[in-house]
Each structure stands twice: as C-alpha cells, then as structure tokens.
Tab-separated table of C-alpha atoms in Angstrom:
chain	number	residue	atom	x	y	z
T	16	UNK	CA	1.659	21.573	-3.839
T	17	UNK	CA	-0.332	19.295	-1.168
T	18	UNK	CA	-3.111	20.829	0.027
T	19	UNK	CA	-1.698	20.237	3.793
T	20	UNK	CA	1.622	21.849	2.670
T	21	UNK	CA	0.493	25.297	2.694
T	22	UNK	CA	2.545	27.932	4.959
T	23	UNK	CA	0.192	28.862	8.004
T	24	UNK	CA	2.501	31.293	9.431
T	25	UNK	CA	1.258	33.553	6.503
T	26	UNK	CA	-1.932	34.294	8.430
T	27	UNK	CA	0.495	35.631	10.918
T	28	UNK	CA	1.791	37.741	8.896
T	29	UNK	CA	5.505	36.089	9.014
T	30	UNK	CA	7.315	35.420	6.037
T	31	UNK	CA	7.925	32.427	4.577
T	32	UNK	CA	11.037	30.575	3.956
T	33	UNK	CA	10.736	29.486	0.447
T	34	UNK	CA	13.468	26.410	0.302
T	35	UNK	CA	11.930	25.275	3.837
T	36	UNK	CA	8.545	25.073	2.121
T	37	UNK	CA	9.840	23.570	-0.575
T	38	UNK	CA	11.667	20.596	1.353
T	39	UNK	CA	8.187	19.861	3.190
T	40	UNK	CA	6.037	20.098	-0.121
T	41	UNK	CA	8.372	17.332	-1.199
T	42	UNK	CA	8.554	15.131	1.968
T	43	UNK	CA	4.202	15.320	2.033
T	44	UNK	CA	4.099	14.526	-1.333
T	45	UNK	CA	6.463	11.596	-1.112
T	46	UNK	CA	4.622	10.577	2.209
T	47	UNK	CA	0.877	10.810	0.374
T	48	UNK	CA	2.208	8.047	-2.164
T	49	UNK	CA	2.298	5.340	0.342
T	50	UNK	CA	3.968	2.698	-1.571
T	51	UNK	CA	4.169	4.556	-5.100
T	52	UNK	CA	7.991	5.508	-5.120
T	53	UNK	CA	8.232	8.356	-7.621
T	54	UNK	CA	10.566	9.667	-10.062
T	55	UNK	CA	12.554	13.111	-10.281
T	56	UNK	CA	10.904	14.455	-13.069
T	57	UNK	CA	7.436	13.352	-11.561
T	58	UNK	CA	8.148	15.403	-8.641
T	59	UNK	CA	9.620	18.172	-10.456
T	60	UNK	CA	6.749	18.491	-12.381
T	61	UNK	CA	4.175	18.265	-9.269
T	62	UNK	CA	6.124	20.815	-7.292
T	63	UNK	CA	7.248	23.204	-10.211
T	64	UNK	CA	10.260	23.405	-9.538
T	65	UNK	CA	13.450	22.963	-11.460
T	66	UNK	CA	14.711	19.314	-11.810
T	67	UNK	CA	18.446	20.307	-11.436
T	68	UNK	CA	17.234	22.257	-8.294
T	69	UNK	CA	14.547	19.013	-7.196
T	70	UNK	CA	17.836	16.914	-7.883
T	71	UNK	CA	19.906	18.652	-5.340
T	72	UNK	CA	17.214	18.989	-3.015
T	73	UNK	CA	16.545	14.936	-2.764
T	74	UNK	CA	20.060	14.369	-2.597
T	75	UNK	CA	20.591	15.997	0.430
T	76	UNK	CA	17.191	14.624	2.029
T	77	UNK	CA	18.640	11.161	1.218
T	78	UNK	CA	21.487	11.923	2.844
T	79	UNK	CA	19.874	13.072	5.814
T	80	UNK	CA	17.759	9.890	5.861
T	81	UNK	CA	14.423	12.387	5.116
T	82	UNK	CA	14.547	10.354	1.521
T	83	UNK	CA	14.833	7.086	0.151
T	84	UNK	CA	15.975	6.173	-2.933
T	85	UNK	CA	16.277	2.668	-4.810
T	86	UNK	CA	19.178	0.991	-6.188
T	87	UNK	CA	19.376	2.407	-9.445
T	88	UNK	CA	19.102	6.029	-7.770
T	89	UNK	CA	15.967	6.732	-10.203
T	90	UNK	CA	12.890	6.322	-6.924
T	91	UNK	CA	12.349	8.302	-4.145
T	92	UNK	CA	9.990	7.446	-1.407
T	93	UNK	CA	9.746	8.433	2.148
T	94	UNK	CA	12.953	7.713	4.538
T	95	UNK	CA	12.782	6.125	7.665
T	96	UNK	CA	13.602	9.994	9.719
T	97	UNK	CA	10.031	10.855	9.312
T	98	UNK	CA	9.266	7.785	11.067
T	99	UNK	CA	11.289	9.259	13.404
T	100	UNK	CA	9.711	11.839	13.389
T	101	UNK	CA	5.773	10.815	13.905
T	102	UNK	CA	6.416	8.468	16.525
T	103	UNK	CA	8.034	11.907	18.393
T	104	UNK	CA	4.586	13.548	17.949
T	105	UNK	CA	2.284	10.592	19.543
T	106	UNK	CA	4.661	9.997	22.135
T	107	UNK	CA	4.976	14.010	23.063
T	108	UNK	CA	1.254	15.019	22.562
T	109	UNK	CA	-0.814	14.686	25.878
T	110	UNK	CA	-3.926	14.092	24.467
T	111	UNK	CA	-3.041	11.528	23.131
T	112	UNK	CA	-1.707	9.778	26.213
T	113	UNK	CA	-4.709	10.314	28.143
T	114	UNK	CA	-7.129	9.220	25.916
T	115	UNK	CA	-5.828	5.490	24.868
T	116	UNK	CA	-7.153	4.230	28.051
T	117	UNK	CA	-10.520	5.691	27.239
T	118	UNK	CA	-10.212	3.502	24.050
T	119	UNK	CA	-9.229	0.378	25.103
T	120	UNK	CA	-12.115	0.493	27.818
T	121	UNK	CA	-14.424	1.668	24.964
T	122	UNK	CA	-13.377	-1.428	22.504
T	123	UNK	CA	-13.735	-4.181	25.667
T	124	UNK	CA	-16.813	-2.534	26.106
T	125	UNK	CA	-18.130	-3.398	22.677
T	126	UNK	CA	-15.760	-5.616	20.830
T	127	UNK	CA	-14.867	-3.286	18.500
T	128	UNK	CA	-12.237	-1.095	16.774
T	129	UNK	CA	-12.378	2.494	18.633
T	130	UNK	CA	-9.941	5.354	16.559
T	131	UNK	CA	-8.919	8.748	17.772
T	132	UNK	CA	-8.109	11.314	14.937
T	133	UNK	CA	-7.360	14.794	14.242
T	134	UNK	CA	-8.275	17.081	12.096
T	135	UNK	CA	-5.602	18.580	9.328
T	136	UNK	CA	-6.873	20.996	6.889
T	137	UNK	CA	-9.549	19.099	4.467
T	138	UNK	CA	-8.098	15.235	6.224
T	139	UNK	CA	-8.254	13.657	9.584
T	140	UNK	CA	-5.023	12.114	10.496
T	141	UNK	CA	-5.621	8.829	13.114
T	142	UNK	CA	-3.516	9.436	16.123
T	143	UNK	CA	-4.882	6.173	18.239
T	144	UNK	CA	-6.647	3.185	16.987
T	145	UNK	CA	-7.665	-0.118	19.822
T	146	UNK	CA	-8.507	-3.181	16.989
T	147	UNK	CA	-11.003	-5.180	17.657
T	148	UNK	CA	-9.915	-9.104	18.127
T	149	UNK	CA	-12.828	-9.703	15.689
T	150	UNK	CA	-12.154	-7.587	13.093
T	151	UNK	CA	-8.290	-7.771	12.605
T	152	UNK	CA	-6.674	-4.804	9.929
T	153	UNK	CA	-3.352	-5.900	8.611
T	154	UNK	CA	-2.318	-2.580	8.427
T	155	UNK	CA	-2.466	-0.081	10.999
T	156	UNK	CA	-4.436	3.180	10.013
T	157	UNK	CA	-2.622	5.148	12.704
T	158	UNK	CA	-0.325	7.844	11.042
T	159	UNK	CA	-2.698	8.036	7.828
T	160	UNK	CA	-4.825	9.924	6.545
T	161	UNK	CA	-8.316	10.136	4.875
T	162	UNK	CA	-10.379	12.914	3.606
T	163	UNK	CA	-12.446	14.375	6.533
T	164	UNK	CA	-15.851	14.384	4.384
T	165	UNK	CA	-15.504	11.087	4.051
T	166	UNK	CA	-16.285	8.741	7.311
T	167	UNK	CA	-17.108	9.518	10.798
T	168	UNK	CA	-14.675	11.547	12.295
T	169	UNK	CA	-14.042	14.014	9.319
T	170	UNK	CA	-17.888	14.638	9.449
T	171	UNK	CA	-17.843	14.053	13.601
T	172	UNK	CA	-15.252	17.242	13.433
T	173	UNK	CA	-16.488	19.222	10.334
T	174	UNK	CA	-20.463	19.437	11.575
T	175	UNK	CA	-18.582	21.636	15.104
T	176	UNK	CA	-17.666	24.294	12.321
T	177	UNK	CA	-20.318	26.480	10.300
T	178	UNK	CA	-20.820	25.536	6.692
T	179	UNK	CA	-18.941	28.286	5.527
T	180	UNK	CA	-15.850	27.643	7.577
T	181	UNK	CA	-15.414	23.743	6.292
T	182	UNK	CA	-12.099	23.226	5.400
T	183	UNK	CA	-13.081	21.426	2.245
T	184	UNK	CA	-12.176	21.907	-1.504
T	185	UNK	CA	-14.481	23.974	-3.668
T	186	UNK	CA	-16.287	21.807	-6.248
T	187	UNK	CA	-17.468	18.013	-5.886
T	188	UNK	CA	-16.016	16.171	-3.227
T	189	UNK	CA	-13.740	13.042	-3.760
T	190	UNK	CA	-15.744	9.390	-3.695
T	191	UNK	CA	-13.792	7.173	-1.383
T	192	UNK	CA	-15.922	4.557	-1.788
T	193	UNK	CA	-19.064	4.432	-3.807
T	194	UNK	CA	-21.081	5.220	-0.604
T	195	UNK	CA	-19.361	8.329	-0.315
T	196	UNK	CA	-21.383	11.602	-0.130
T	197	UNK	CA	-19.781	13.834	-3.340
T	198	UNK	CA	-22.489	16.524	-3.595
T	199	UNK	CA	-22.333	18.910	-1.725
T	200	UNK	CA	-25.755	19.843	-1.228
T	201	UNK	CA	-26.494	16.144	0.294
T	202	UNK	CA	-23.248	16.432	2.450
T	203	UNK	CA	-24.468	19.642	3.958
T	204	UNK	CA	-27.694	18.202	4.593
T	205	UNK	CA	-25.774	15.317	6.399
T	206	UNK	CA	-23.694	17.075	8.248
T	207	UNK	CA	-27.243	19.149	9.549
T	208	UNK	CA	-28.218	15.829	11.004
T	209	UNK	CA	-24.837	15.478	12.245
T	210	UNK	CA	-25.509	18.139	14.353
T	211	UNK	CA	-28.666	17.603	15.262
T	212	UNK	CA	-27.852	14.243	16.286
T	213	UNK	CA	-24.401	14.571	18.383
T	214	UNK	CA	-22.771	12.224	16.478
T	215	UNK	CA	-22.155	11.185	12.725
T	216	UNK	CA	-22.645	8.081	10.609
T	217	UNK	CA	-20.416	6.795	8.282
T	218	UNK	CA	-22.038	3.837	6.204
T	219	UNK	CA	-19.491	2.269	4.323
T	220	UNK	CA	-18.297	5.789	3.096
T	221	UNK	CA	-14.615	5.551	4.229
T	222	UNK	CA	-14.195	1.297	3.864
T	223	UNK	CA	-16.455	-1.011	2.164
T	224	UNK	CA	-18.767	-3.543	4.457
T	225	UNK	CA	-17.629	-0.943	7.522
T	226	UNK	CA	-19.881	1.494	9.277
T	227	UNK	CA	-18.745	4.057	11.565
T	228	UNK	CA	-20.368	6.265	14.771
T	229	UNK	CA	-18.223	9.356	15.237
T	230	UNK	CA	-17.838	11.476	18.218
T	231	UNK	CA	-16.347	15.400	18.581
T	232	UNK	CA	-14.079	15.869	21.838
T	233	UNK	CA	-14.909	19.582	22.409
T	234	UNK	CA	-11.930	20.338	25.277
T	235	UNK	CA	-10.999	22.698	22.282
T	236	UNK	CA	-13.296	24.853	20.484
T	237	UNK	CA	-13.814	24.374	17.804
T	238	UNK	CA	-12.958	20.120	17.893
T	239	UNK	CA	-9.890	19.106	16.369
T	240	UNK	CA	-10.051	15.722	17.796
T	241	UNK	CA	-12.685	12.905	16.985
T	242	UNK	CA	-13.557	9.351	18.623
T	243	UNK	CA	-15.176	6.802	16.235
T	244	UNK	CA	-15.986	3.143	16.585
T	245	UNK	CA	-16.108	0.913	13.304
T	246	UNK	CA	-17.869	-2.075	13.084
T	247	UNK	CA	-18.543	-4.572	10.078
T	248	UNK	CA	-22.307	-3.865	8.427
T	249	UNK	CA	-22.610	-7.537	8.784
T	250	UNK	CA	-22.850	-7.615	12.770
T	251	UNK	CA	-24.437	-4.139	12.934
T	252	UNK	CA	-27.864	-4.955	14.786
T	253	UNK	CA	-30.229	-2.269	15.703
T	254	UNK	CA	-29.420	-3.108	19.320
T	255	UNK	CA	-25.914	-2.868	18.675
T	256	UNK	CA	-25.821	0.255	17.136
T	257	UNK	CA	-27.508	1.620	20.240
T	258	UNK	CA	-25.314	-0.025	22.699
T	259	UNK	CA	-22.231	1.814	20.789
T	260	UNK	CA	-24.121	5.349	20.572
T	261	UNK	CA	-24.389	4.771	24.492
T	262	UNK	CA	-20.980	3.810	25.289
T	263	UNK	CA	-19.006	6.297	23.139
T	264	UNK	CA	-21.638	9.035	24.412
T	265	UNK	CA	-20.222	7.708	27.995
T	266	UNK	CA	-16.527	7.554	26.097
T	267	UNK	CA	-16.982	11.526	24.781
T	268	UNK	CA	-17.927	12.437	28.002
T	269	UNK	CA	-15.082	11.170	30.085
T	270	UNK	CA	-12.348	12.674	27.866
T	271	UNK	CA	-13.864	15.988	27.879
T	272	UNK	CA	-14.186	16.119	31.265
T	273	UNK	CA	-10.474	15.365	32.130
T	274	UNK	CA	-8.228	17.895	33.592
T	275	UNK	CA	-6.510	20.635	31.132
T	276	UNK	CA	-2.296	20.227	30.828
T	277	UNK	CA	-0.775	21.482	34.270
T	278	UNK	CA	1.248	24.165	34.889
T	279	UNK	CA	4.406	24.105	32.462
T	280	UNK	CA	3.441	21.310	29.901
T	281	UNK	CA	2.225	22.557	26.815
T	282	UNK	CA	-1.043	22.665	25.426
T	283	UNK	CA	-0.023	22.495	22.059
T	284	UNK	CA	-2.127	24.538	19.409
C-alpha cells in the first residue's frame, strides 16, 4: 500500500473501513504513476488483493469517473473526478488563498519561481507555485508530489520536528537526483544547519541545474506548510542568493503574521 494511504483515524482509535481503504490505496497508487497507466493484475498484485475483487472494484471507479480505462479495457489510470476533486481542496483551503499574493509579490521581487507546499507523511505536496518569466516549467508542479528529504521545503518543514519524529522511511533515503542527500547521518547533519540557519538549501537535490532556499510558516506548530524560491545554479550569484534569503525572510514573516480563520470558517487540521 502507498505509504500516504495509511488509515490515520487508527490513532484515534476508530475503526477502519476496510473496502474504503481499499478504494483510496487504489486511486493513490493510480495517481503516483503519473502517466504509467497500469494493468489489473499489476495492481492486484501491489495492493494484495484479489483480482476478481480489484476487477469489480475498478469497474465501479470507472463508472464513477474515479478511473480511467483505455480502449481495450486492459489500463487504468487516474479519472478526471479526482481532478475534481483537488481543485475543491485549493479553492476551499484558506491558507492557501491568503498566501498567493505573498508569492506573486515575492517572485516580482526577485524574478523567480516562489512554491508553497505542504507536508504529507514522508512528501511535500505543492499547493501554490508563481513561475518565474525566466525560467518557464512546462508542467506545473502544483498538485505533485516529491519526497520531503529531498529539496527545500521537505527539509524547510522536517528540520521544525525532532530527529526522532521525521516522518521518513527507515533505511537509506531515495536519490532524486544525484545531489540528493541518501545517508542519513549527512541528512541529519543538514537538517542541524537547517536549523541553525532558519532556512534550508536545496542544491540541485530535487531538479538538476536548480537550487532552492526554503522557508517554514510556523502559524501551526509544528509547520506543515513551506515557502521556497528556485532559481537556476547558473544565475545564482552570491549577491543574489542574499537578496532571496532577505526577501523570503520578509515573505515568512508576513504570512505568519496574518490573522487566524474568523469566527465560523474552519481551520482545517
């Protein structure tokens, strides 16, 4: 099962619903493929279950518009309802609202690609991203996913929590890129300077020729949310890496000082 997919309600004691967990197993596994469609027996075999019972179950999450399948009926992938779905949660979570403008000031400021992300078990998950007009992605990161130990904001977020209350895999971490800090001795040691710092690095750990600064928004406590701003190693000037440490410093501390939810909106958990 995805490591994301576990049930959290069991640390409340509540009971979980075992066909429920099942169908969102299957719909985060589908959705980690990206554009690797998958076959029954493949997922069958990932989620252990049955494939007359992982039959059924895709069926009716095709029908629902959950699922996708290809002409032939044989590949699954991710249907359009979760798209549905995701846009709901950015356009319903306040945080989110309030902070864009902070980003967009933050990339005129500098030129550069600003992100806001959250933290999900052992991933950050980009909520808000303001692209810089010189640097260009042709694919949007917002809505993905990356392993938090791997660039800015993971580490930005991870260094708020002890070392023995990461959220991280036991064993070597996973190499993003070959810059990518997979021992965990040297991560801890980074994520000491993290600390020490305010703010974390990311030097082409996440995306080749990219570095990133990453910034904690403690309104909660611990952080679950991040700031970073990612700029191509080739324009990264000592004097430019100090004029970004200054304005997302300024950035972090505008966001955290903005006004909790008001009375009767939700300040979702």
């Amino acid at each position: 099962m995805p490591e994301s997919a576990g049930f959290r309600g069991a640390d409340r004691g509540v009971r979980g619903v075992k066909s429920a967990a099942r169908t969102v197993a299957l719909l985060e596994l589908l959705a980690g493929r990206g554009d690797r469609p998958a076959r029954l027996d493949e997922l069958a075999a990932e989620l252990g279950v049955p494939r007359s019972s992982m039959y059924q179950l895709l069926q009716t999450l095709v029908d629902c518009g959950w699922v996708r399948s290809d002409t032939t009926g044989s590949l699954y992938g991710i249907g359009v309802r979760a798209l549905l779905t995701g846009t709901s949660y950015l356009d319903g979570d306040r945080r989110v609202r309030v902070v864009r403008p902070y980003l967009d000031a933050a990339s005129d400021a500098l030129g550069e690609t600003i992100h806001l992300a959250r933290l999900d078990g052992p991933y950050v998950v980009y909520l808000a991203t303001r692209e810089s007009h010189e640097y260009l992605r042709t694919i949007s990161r917002v809505g993905r996913r990356v392993p938090a130990h791997a660039g800015a904001l993971g580490k930005a977020l991870l260094a708020e929590r002890s070392d023995t209350q990461l959220p991280l895999p036991a064993g070597s971490l996973t190499a993003v890129t070959e810059n990518t800090l997979t021992d965990r001795t040297a991560f801890l040691a980074d994520l000491a300077g993290v600390r020490s710092r305010g703010y974390s690095i990311d030097r082409e750990e996440t995306v080749p020729g990219i570095a990133g600064f990453g910034f904690a928004l403690r309104y909660d406590t611990p952080a679950v949310d991040a700031i970073s701003c990612s700029v191509p190693v080739a324009r990264l000037t000592e004097e430019h890496e100090a004029r970004i440490i200054s304005v997302m410093r300024e950035t972090q501390t505008k966001i955290e000082n903005l006004p909790s939810p008001g009375a009767g909106e939700p300040d979702w958990c």
